[in-house]
Short mmCIF file of C-alpha atoms and ligand atoms in Angstrom, two decimals:
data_model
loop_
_atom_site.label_atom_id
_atom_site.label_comp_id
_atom_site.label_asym_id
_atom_site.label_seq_id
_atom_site.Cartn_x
_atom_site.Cartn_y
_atom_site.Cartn_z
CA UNK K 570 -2.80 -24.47 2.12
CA UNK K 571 -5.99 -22.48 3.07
CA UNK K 572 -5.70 -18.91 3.22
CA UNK K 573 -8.70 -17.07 5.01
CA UNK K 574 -10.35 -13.57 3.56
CA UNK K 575 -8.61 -12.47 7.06
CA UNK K 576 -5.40 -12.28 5.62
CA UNK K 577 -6.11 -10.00 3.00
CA UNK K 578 -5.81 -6.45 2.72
CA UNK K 579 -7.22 -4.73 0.03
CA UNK K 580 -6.12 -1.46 -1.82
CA UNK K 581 -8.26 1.52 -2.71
CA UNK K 582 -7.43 5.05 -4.55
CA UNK K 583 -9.50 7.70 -3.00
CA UNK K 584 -9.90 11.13 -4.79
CA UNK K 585 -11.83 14.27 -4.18
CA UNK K 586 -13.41 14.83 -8.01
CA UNK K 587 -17.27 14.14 -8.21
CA UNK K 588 -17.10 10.97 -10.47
CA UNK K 589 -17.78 8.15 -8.40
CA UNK K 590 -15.75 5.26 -10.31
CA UNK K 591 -13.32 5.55 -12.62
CA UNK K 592 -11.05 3.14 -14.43
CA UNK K 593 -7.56 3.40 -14.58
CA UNK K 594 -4.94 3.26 -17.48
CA UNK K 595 -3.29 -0.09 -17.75
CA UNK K 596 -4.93 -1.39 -14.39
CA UNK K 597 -8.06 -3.63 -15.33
CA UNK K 598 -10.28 -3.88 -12.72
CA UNK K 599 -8.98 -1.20 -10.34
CA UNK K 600 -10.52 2.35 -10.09
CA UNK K 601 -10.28 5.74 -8.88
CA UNK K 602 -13.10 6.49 -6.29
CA UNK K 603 -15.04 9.39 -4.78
CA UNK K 604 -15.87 9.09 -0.75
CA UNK K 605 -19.39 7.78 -1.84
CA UNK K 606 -17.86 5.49 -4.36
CA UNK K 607 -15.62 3.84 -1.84
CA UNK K 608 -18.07 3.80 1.00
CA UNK K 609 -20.45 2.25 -1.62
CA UNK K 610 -17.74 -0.26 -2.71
CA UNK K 611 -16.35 -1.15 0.88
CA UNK K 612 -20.01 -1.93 1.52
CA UNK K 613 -19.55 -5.01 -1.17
CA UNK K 614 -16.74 -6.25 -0.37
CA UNK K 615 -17.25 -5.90 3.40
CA UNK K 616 -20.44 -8.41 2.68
CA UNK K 617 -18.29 -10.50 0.63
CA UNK K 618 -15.72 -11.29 3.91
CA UNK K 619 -13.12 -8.90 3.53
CA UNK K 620 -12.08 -6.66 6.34
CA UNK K 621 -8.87 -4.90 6.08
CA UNK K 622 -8.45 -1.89 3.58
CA UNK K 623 -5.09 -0.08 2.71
CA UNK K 624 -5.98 3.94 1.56
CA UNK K 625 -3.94 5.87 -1.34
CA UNK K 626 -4.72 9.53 -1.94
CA UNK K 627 -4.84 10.91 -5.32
CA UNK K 628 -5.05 14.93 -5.68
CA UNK K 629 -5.27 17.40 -8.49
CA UNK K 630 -3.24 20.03 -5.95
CA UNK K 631 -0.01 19.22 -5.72
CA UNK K 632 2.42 21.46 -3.68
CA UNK K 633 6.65 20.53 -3.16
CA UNK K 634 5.49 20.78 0.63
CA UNK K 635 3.13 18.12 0.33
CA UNK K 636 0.33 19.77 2.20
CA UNK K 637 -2.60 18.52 0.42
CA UNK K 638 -1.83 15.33 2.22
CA UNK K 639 -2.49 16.96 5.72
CA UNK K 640 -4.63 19.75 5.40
CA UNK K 641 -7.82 19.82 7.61
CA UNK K 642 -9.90 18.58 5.12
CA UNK K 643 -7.97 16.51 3.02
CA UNK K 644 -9.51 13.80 1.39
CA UNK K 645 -7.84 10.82 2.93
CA UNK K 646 -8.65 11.44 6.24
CA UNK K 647 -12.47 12.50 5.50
CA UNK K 648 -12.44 8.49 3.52
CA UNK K 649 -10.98 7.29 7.34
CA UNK K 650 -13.46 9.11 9.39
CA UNK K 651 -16.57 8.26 6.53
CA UNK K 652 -15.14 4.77 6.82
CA UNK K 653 -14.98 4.75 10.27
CA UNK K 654 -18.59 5.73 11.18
CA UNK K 655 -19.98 3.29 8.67
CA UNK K 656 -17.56 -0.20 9.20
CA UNK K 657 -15.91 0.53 12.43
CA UNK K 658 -14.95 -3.14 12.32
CA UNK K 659 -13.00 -2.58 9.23
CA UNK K 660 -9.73 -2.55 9.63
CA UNK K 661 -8.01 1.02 7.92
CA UNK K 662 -4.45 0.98 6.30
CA UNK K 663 -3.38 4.35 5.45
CA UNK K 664 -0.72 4.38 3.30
CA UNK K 665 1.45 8.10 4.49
CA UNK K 666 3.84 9.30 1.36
CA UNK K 667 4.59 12.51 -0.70
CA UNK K 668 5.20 11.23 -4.04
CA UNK K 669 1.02 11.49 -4.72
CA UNK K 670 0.91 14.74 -3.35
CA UNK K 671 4.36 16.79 -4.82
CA UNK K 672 4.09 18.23 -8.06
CA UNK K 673 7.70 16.10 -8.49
CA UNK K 674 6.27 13.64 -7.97
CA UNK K 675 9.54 12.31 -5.24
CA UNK K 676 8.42 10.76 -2.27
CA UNK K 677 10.27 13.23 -0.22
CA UNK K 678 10.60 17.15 0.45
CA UNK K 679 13.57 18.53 -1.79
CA UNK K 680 15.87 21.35 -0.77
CA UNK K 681 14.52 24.43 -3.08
CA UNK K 682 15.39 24.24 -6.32
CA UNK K 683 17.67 21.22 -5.81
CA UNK K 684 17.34 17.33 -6.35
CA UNK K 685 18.28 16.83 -2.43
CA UNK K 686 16.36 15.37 0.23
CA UNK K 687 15.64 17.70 2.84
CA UNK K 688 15.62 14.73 5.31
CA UNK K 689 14.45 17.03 8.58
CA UNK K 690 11.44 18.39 6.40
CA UNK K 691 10.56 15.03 4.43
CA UNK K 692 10.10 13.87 8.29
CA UNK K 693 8.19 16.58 9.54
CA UNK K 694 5.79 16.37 6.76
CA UNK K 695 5.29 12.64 7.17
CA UNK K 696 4.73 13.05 10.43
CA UNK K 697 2.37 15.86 10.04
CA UNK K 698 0.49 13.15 7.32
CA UNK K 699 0.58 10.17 9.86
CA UNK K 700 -0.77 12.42 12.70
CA UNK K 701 -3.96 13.40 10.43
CA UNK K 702 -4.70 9.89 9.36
CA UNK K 703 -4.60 8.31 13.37
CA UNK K 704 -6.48 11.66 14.42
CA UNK K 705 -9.29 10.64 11.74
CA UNK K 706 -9.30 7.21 12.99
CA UNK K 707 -6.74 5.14 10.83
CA UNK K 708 -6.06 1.92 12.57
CA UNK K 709 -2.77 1.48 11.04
CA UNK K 710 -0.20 3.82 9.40
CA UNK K 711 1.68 2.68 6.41
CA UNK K 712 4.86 4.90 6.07
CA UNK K 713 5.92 4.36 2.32
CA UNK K 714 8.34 7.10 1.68
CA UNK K 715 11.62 5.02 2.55
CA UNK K 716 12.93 7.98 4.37
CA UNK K 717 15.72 6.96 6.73
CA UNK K 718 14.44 7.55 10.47
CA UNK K 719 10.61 7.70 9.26
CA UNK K 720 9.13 4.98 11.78
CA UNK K 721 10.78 6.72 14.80
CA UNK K 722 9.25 9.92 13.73
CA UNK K 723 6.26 8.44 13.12
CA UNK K 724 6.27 6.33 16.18
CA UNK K 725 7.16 9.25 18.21
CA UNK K 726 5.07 11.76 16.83
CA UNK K 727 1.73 9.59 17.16
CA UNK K 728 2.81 9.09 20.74
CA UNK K 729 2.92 12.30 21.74
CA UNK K 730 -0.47 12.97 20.11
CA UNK K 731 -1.54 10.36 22.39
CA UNK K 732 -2.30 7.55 19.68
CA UNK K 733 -0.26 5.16 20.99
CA UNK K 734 -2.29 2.64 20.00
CA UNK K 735 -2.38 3.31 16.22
CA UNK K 736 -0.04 0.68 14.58
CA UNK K 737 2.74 1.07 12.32
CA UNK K 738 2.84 -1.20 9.08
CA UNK K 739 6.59 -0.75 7.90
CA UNK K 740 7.24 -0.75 3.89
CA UNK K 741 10.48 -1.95 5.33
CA UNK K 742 11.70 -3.82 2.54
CA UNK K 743 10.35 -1.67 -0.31
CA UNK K 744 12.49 -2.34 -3.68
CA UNK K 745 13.09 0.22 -6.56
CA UNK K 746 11.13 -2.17 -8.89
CA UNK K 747 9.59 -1.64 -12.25
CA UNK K 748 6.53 -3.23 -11.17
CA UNK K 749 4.62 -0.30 -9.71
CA UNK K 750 3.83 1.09 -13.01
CA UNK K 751 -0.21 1.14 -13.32
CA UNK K 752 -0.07 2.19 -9.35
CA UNK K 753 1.80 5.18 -10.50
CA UNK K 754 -1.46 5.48 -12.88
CA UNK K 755 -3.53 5.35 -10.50
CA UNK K 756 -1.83 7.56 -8.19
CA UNK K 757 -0.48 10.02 -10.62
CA UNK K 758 2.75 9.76 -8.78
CA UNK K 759 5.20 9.07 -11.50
CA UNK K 760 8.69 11.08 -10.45
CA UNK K 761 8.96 14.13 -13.07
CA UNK K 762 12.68 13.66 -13.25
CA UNK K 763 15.40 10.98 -11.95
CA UNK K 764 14.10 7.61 -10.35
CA UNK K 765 13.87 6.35 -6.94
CA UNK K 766 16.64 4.07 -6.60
CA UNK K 767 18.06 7.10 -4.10
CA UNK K 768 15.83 5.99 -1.42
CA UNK K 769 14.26 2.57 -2.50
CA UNK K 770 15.96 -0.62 -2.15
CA UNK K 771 18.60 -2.21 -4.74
CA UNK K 772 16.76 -5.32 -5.96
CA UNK K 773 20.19 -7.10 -6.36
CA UNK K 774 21.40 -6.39 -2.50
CA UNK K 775 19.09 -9.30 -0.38
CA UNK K 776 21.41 -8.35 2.89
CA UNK K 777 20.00 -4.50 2.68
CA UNK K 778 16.83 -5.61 2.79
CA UNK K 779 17.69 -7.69 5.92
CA UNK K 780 18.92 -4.86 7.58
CA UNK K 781 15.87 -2.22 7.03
CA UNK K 782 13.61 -4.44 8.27
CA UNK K 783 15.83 -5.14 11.47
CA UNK K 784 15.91 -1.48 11.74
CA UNK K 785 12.26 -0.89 11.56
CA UNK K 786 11.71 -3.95 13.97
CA UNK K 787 14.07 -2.08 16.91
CA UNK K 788 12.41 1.62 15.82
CA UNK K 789 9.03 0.22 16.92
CA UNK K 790 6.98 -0.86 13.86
CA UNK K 791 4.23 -3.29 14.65
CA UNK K 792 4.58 -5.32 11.08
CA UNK K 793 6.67 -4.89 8.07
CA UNK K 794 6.66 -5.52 5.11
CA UNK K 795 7.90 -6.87 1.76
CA UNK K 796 7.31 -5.23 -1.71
CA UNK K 797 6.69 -6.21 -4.19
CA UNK K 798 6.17 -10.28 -3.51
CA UNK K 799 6.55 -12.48 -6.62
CA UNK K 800 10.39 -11.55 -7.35
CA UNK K 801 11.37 -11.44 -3.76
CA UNK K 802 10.01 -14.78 -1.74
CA UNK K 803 13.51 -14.94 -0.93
CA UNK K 804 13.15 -11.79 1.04
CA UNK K 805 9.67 -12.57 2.76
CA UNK K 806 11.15 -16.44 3.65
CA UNK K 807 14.47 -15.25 4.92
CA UNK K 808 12.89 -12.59 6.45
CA UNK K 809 10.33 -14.47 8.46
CA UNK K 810 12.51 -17.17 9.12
CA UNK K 811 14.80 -15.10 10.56
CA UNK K 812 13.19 -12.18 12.72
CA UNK K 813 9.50 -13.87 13.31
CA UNK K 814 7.91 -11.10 13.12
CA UNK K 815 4.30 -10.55 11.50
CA UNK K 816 4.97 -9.85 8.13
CA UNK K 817 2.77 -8.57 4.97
CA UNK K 818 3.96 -8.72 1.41
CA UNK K 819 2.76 -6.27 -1.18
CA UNK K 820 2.12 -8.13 -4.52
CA UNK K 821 1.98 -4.98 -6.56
CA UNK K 822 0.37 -3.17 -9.28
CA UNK K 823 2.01 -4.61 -12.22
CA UNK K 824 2.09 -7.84 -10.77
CA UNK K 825 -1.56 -7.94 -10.61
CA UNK K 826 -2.09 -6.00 -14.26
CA UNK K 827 -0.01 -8.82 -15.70
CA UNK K 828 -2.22 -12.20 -14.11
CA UNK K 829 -4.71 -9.57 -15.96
CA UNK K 830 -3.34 -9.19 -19.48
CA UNK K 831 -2.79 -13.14 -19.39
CA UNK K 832 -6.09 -13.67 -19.28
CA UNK K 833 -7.23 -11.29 -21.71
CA UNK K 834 -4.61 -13.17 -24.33
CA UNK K 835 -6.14 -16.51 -22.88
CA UNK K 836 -2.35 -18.11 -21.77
CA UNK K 837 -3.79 -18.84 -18.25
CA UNK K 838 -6.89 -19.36 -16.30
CA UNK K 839 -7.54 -16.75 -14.30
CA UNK K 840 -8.59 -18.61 -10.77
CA UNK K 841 -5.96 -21.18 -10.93
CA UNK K 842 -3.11 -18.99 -11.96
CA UNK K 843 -3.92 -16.38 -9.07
CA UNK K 844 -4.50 -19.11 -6.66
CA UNK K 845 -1.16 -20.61 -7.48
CA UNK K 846 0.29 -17.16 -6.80
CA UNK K 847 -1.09 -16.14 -3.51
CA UNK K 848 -0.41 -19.78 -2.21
CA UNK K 849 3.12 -19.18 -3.24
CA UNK K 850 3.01 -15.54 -1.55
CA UNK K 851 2.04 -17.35 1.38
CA UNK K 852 4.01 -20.23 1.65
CA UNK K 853 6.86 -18.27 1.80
CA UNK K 854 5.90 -16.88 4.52
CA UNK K 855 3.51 -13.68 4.81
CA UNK K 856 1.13 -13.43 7.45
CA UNK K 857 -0.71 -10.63 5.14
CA UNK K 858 -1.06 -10.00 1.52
CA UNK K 859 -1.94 -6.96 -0.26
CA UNK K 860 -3.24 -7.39 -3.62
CA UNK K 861 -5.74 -6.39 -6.17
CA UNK K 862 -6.93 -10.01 -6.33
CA UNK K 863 -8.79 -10.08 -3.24
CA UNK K 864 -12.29 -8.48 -4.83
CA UNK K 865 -12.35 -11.24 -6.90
CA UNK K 866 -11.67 -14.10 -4.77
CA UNK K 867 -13.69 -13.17 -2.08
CA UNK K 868 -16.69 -12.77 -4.85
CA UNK K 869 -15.55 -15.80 -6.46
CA UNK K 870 -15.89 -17.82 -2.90
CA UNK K 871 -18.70 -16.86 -1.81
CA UNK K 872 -20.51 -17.23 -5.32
CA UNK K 873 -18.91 -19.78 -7.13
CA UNK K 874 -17.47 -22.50 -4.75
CA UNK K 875 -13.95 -21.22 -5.27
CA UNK K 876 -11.10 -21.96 -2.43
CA UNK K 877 -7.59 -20.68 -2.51
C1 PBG Y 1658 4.99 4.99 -3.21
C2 PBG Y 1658 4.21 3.76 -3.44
C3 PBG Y 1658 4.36 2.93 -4.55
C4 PBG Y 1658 3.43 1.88 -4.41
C5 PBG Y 1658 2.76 2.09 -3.21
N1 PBG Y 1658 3.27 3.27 -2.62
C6 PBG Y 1658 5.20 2.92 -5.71
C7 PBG Y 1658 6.19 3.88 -6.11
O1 PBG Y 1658 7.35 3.79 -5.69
O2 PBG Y 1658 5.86 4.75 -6.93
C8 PBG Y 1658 3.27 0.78 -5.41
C9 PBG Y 1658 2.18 -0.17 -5.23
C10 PBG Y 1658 1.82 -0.95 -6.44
O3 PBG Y 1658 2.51 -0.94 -7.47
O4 PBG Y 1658 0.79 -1.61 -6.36
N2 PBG Y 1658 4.71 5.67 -2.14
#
């Protein structure tokens, strides 16, 4: 099975301090960038074949409102226009949560001084986010919060801002997983108290999963999505196979970090073990994959006659 560059989509942490590049804990290979850094680093990558980027924000100010995320300036929507003007081919993900941007860390709006969702207020604020990213040019939004009723919001609220053709990327299927641990590094999005098994999905419950995406498929999403890939192929094959509907699988943070520490203890080789694992990824049925790997593959086809 050949997959093409064109099926990739690859992630990026934008931030608004002055250091252009900077490494991550427990993520090899992944950084933290300033606009310039990113603009410099889509530049490579955009030479080596890849054209689809998904955005993360990362801020020092963090408010429970989760303003920071829509504010005029804010930084994720100066990367999308910056992006924009330079690559207007590229292809612009932008991922719209609230766990990077709240001080606790949830990916929701909490009732003062409570640990309760304040559902009408998570979806006003995600709406708010989504508006700001299509206004500065986003291509597609990527609603991550797992708030019930997000994509209609969304969906409706773009709409009426007349950017009815910015896309919706569902994280329908979005599991309460331990593997998102160095992306909550990155991110600095770890929740300060409790877990996220209130709104993410029960890893043990396959038919849930089934249903949220056949929810976000009548609300109006334009792809969904499975996350994380390597312990749910089940999800992305049933899924497919059942609703054939274009459909991207996230193959996470620790996923990645792990193919990583492997090779830094020597048990694999790097190309053949990541090739074996996007080829699985795909087989089972994703039209799209997010992952970390695709700097390196795309580097390592065009310089070193490597195929996946
Ligand atoms: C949350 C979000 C998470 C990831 C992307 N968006 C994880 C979380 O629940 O904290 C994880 C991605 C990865 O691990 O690579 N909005």
């Amino acid at each position: 099975m050949a997959i093409s560059l064109n099926r990739f989509i690859y992630p990026y942490f934008v931030t608004s301090t002055k250091v252009a590049k900077a490494e991550i804990q427990s993520f090899p290979g992944v950084y933290r960038f300033s606009i310039n850094g990113l603009l410099n680093d889509i530049k490579k990558i955009n030479a080596l074949g890849l054209n689809k980027v998904l955005l993360f924000g990362v801020l020092d100010y963090k408010h429970n409102s989760g303003i920071s995320a829509y504010k005029k300036d804010n930084i994720v929507a100066k990367a999308i226009e910056e992006i924009k003007a330079k690559f207007p081919s590229l292809v612009v993900f932008a991922d719209v949560c609230l766990c990077a941007y709240t001080k606790h860390g949830h990916c929701a709006i909490l009732k003062s001084g409570t640990r309760e969702i304040d559902k009408k207020a998570t979806l006003a604020a995600l709406s708010k986010i989504a508006l700001a990213y299509a206004q500065a040019g986003a291509d597609w939004i990527a609603p991550s919060a797992m708030a019930n009723g997000q994509v209609l919001a969304i969906r409706s609220a773009l709409d009426r801002g007349n950017f009815r053709k910015t896309k919706i990327l569902g994280y329908s299927a979005k599991f309460n997983s331990n593997f998102y641990g160095p992306f909550r590094n990155a991110a600095n999005s770890a929740p300060e108290f409790g877990d996220r098994s209130g709104y993410q999905l029960d890893y043990s419950n396959r038919q849930i999963a089934l249903k949220k995406i056949k929810e976000d498929i009548a609300s109006g999403v334009d792809m969904v999505m499975v996350k994380p890939a390597l312990s749910y192929l089940d999800v992305i094959k049933e899924a497919k196979q059942k609703f054939k509907f274009p459909l991207a699988a996230y193959n996470v943070s620790a996923e990645y970090a792990l193919v990583k520490y492997g090779v830094k203890n020597k048990i694999w080789n790097e190309k053949k073990v990541i090739r074996e694992i996007l080829t699985s990824i795909a087989r089972a049925g994703s039209d799209y994959i997010i992952t970390y790997h695709a700097k390196d593959i795309a580097k390592w086809i065009k310089k070193e006659n490597y195929s996946i």
